[in-house]
Tab-separated table of C-alpha atoms in Angstrom:
chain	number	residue	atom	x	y	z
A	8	UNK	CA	2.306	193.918	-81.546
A	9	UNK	CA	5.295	192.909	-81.552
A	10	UNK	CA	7.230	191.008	-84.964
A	11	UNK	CA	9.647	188.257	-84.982
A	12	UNK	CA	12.667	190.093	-85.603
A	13	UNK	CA	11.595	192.300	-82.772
A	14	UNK	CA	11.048	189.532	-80.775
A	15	UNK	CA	14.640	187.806	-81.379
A	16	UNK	CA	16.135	191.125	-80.505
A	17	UNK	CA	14.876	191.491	-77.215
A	18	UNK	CA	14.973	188.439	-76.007
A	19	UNK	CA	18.798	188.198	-77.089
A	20	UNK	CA	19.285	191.090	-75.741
A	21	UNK	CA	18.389	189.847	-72.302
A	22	UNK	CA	20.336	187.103	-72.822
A	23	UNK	CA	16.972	184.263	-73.129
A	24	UNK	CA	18.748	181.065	-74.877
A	25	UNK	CA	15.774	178.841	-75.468
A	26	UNK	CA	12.406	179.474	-75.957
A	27	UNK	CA	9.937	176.728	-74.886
A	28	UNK	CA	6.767	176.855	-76.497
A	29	UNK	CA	3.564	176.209	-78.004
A	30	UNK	CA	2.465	179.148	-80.416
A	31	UNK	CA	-0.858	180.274	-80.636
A	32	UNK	CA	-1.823	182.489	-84.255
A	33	UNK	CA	-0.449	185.447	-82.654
A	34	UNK	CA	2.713	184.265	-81.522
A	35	UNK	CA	3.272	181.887	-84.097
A	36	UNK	CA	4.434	184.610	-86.786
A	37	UNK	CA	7.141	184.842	-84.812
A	38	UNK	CA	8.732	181.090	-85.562
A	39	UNK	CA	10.770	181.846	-88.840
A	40	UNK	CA	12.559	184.882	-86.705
A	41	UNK	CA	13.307	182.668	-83.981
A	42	UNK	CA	13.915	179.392	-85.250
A	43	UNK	CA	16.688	181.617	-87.967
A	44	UNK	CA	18.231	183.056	-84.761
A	45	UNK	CA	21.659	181.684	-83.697
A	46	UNK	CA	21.753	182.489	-80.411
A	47	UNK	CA	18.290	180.993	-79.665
A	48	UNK	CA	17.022	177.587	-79.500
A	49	UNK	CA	13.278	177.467	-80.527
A	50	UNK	CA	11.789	174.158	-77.993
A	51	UNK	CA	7.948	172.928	-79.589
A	52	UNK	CA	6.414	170.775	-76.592
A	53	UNK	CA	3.604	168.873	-77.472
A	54	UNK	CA	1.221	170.467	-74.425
A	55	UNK	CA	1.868	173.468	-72.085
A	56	UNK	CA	2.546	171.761	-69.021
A	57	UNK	CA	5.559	170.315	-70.474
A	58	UNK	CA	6.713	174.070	-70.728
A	59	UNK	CA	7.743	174.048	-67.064
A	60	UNK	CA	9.287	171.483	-66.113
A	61	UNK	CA	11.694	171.606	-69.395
A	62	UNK	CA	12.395	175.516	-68.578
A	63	UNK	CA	13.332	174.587	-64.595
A	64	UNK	CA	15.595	172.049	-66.249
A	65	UNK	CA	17.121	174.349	-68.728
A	66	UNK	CA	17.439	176.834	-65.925
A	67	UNK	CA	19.327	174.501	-62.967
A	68	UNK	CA	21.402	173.326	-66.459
A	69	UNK	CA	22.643	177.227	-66.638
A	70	UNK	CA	20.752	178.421	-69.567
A	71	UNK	CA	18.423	181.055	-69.593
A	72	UNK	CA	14.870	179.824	-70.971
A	73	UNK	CA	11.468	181.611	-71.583
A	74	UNK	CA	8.407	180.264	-72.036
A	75	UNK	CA	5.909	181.565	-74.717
A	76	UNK	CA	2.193	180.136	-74.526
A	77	UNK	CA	-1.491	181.111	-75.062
A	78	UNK	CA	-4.270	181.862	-71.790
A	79	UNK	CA	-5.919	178.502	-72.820
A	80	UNK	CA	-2.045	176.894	-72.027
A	81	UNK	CA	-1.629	179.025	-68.975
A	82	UNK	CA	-4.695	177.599	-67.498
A	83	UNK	CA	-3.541	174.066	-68.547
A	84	UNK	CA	-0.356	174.203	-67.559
A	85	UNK	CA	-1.394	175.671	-63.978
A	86	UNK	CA	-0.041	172.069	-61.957
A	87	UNK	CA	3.527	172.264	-63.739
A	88	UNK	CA	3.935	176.060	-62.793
A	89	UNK	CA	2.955	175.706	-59.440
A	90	UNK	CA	5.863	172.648	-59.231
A	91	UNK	CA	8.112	174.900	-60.813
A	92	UNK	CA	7.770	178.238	-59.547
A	93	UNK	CA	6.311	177.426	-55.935
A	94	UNK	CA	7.645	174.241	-54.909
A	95	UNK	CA	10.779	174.122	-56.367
A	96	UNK	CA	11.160	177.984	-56.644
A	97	UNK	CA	12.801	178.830	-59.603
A	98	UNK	CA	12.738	181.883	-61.370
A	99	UNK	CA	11.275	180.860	-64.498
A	100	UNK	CA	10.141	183.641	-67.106
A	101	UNK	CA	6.943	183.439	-69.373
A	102	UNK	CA	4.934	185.241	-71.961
A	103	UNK	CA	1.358	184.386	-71.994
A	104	UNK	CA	-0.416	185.872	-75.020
A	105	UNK	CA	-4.100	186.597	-74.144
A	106	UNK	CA	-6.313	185.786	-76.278
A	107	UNK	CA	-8.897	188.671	-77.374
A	108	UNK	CA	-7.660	191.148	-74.660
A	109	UNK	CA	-8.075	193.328	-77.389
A	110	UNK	CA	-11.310	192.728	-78.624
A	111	UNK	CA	-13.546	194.779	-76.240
A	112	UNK	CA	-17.044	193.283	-77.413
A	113	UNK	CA	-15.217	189.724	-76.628
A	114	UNK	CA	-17.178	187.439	-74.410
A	115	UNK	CA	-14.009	184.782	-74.732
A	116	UNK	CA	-13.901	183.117	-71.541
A	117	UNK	CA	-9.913	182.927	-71.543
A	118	UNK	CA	-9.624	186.748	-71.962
A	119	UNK	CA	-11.995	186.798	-68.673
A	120	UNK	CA	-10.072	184.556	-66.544
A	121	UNK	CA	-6.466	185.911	-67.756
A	122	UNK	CA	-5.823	188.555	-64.793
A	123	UNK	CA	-7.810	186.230	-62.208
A	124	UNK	CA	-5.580	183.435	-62.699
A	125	UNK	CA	-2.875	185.643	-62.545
A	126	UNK	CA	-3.686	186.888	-59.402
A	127	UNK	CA	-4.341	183.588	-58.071
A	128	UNK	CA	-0.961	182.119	-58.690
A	129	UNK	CA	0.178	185.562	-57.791
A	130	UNK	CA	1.983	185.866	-60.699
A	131	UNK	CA	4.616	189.173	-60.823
A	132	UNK	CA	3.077	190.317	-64.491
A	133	UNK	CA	3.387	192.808	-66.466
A	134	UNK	CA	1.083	193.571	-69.448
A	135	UNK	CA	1.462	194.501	-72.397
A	136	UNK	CA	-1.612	196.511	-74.366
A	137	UNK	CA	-0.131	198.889	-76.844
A	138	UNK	CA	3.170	199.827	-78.836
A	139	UNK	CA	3.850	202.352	-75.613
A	140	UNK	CA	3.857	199.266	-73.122
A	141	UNK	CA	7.078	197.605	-75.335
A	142	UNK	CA	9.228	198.865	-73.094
A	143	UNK	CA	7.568	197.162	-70.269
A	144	UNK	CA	8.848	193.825	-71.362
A	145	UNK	CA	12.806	194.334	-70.621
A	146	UNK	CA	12.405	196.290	-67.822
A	147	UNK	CA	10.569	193.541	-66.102
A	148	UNK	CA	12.487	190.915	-67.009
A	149	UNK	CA	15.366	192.846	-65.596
A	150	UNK	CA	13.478	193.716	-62.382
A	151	UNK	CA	12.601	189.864	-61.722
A	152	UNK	CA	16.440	188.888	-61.814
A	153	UNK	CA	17.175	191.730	-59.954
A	154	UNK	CA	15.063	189.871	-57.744
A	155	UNK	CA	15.681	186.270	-58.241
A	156	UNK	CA	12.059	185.869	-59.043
A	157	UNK	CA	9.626	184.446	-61.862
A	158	UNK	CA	7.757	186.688	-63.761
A	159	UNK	CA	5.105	186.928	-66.837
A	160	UNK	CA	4.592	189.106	-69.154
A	161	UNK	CA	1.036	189.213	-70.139
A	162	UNK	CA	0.517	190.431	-74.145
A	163	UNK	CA	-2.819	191.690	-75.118
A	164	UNK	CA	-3.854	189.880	-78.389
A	165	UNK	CA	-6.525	190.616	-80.700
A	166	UNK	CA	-9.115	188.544	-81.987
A	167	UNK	CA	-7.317	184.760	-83.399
């Protein structure tokens, strides 16, 4: 849905300034953009709940992270988030890409959890499902620091 250079732009323009993450074959396309870009720093962790903790650092440190994983991650990562964003309350950012959101014949189990683990962490999400939703992405991420609070930004993926 969205490219790379796409990508970069946005997430400069809302002044992101690293991006923690572990791509998935959706997001990964978007690498060369970012790791090219000079005003981001591109941050591989070896598993997703590493993601968290290194963003709340990055964060308290004064930089401005976001981090970029897969559903399957989410789900793995759920201990870390709910240290970062609960317990210590910071107001951590995240795209989740969700895998086979849309595929509608899909019977993948991590497209069927996505918005019910959402809701259970009570995630403030956002999701994006077509090229008219782009929009959706800034504004929220706006909205959340208007707010002083963590946010997601759930993108539909097709099949991997």
């Amino acid at each position: 849905m969205f490219t790379g250079p796409e990508i970069v732009a946005i997430l400069t323009e809302l002044g992101f300034t690293h991006v923690i993450w572990v791509p998935d074959t959706t997001l990964g396309p978007w690498e060369e953009a970012l790791e090219s870009s000079k005003k981001l720093q591109l941050v591989r962790v070896c598993r997703e709940g590493e993601a968290w903790p290194l963003a709340a650092g990055l964060l308290l440190g004064g930089k401005m992270p976001l981090v970029v994983m897969q559903t399957t991650g989410l789900y793995e990562s759920g201990d870390a988030l709910r240290n970062v964003l609960y317990d210590l309350k910071l107001p951590v950012f995240a795209l989740i890409g969700v895998r086979n959101a849309l595929v509608p014949e899909s019977t993948d189990s991590a497209k069927a959890f996505a918005l019910l683990i959402v809701k259970a962490w009570q995630l403030n999400d956002v999701w994006i499902t077509c090229e008219a939703d782009k929009p959706k992405f800034a504004e929220h991420v706006r909205q959340c620091r208007a707010d002083n609070t963590a946010g997601v930004i759930m993108l539909a993926e097709g099949a991997p």
